[in-house]
Structure formats: structure tokens, C-alpha cells
Coordinates of C-alpha atoms in Angstrom, one line a residue:
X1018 CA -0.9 -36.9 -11.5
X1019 CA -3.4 -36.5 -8.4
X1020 CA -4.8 -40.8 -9.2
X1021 CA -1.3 -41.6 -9.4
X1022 CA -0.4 -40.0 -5.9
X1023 CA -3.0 -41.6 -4.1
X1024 CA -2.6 -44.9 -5.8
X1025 CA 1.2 -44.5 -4.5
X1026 CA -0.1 -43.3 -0.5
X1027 CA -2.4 -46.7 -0.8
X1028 CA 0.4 -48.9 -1.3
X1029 CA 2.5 -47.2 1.0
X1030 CA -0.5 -47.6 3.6
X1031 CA -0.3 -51.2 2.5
X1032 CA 3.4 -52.0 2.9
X1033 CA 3.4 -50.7 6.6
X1034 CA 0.1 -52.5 7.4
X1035 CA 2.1 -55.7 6.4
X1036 CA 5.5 -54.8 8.4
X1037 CA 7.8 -53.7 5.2
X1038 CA 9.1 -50.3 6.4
X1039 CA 12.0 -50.3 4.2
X1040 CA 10.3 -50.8 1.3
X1041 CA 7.8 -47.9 3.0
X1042 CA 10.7 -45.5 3.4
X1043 CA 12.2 -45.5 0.1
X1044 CA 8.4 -45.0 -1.4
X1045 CA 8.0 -42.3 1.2
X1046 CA 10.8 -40.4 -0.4
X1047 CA 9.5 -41.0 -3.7
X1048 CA 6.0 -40.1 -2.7
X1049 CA 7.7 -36.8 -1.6
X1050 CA 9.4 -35.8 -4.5
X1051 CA 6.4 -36.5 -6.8
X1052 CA 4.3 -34.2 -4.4
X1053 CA 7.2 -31.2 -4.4
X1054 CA 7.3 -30.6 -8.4
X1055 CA 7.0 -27.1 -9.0
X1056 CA 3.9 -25.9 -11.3
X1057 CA 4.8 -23.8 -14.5
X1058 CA 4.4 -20.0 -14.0
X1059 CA 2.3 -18.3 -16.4
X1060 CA 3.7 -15.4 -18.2
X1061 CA 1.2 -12.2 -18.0
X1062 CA 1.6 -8.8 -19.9
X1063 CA 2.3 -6.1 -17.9
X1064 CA 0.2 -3.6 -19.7
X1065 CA -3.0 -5.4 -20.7
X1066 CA -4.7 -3.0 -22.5
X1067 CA -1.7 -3.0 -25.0
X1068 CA -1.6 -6.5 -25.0
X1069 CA -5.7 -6.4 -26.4
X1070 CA -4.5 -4.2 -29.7
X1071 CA -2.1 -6.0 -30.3
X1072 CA -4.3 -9.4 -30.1
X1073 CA -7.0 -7.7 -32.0
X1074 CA -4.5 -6.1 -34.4
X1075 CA -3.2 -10.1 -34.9
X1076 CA -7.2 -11.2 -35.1
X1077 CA -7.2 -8.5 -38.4
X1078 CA -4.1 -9.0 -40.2
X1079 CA -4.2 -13.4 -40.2
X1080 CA -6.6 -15.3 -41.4
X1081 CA -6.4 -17.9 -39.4
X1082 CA -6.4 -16.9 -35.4
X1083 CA -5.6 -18.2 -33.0
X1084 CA -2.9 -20.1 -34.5
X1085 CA 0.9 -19.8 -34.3
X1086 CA 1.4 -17.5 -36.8
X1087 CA -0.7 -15.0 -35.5
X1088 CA -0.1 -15.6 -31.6
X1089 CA 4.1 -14.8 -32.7
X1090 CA 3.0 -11.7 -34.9
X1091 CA 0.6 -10.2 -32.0
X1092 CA 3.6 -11.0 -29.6
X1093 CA 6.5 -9.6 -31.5
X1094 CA 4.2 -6.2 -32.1
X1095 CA 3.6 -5.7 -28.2
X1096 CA 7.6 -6.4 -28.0
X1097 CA 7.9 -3.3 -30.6
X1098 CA 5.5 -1.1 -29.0
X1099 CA 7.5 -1.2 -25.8
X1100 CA 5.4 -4.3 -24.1
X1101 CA 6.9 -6.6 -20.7
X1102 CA 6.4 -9.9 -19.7
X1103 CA 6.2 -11.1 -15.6
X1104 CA 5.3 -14.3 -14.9
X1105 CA 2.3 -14.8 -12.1

């Protein structure tokens, strides 16, 4: 996303060096808008510790881990023993 942002402020550099500012405006805006996205938010456990069980607990019971399987099981136990979510 970064290469693509500066390959989009080069041109724009470009089109006022050659005397289109129209065409500079509207990529402006677009240049803009690209820039603004929000970033996902990460969701963290609120009690860590509890969180570690219940991975380890998961790492024990599945064969395979990490995989889906075992990521939802380690999940829905930290749900059962009483476990929150925040994002960071």
C-alpha cells in the first residue's frame, strides 16, 4: 500500500509540474482517501493469564495446533470460564 502511495504523490508531483491542476485536484482527493483508511484493531484478552490455559489446554487436547480447530476450542473455553475481549 505504502509503493502504491508514493507512486500516486509522484504523479501528482508530475501533473502540477506540467500545469494540469484539475487533474492534480481530483488525484489529491484520492491520494487522501487512500492515506485516511483505518487499520484493523486487534482483539486482546483481558485476562492473559487465563487466556495461556486455555491455549495450552487447546495445544493438549488437538493434534494439530495451531489450526482452526484448536484456535475455536481454546477460544470458546476462555468464553466458558468467564474470559473478555477488548480490542487495542
Amino acid at each position: 500500500m505504502k509503493t502504491i502511495l508514493a507512486q500516486i504523490d509522484s504523479v501528482l508531483e508530475e501533473l502540477e509540474e506540467n500545469g494540469l491542476y484539475v487533474e492534480a485536484d481530483a488525484l489529491h482527493e484520492i491520494f487522501v482517501k487512500l492515506s485516511k483508511k483505518k487499520k484493523k484493531k486487534k482483539n486482546v484478552p483481558n485476562d492473559p493469564s487465563l487466556w495461556a490455559s486455555c491455549q495450552a489446554w487447546a495445544k493438549r487436547t488437538y493434534d494439530t495446533h495451531p489450526s482452526a480447530y484448536s484456535n475455536s476450542g481454546a477460544v470458546r473455553r476462555y468464553k466458558q470460564k468467564g474470559g473478555t475481549w477488548r480490542t487495542e
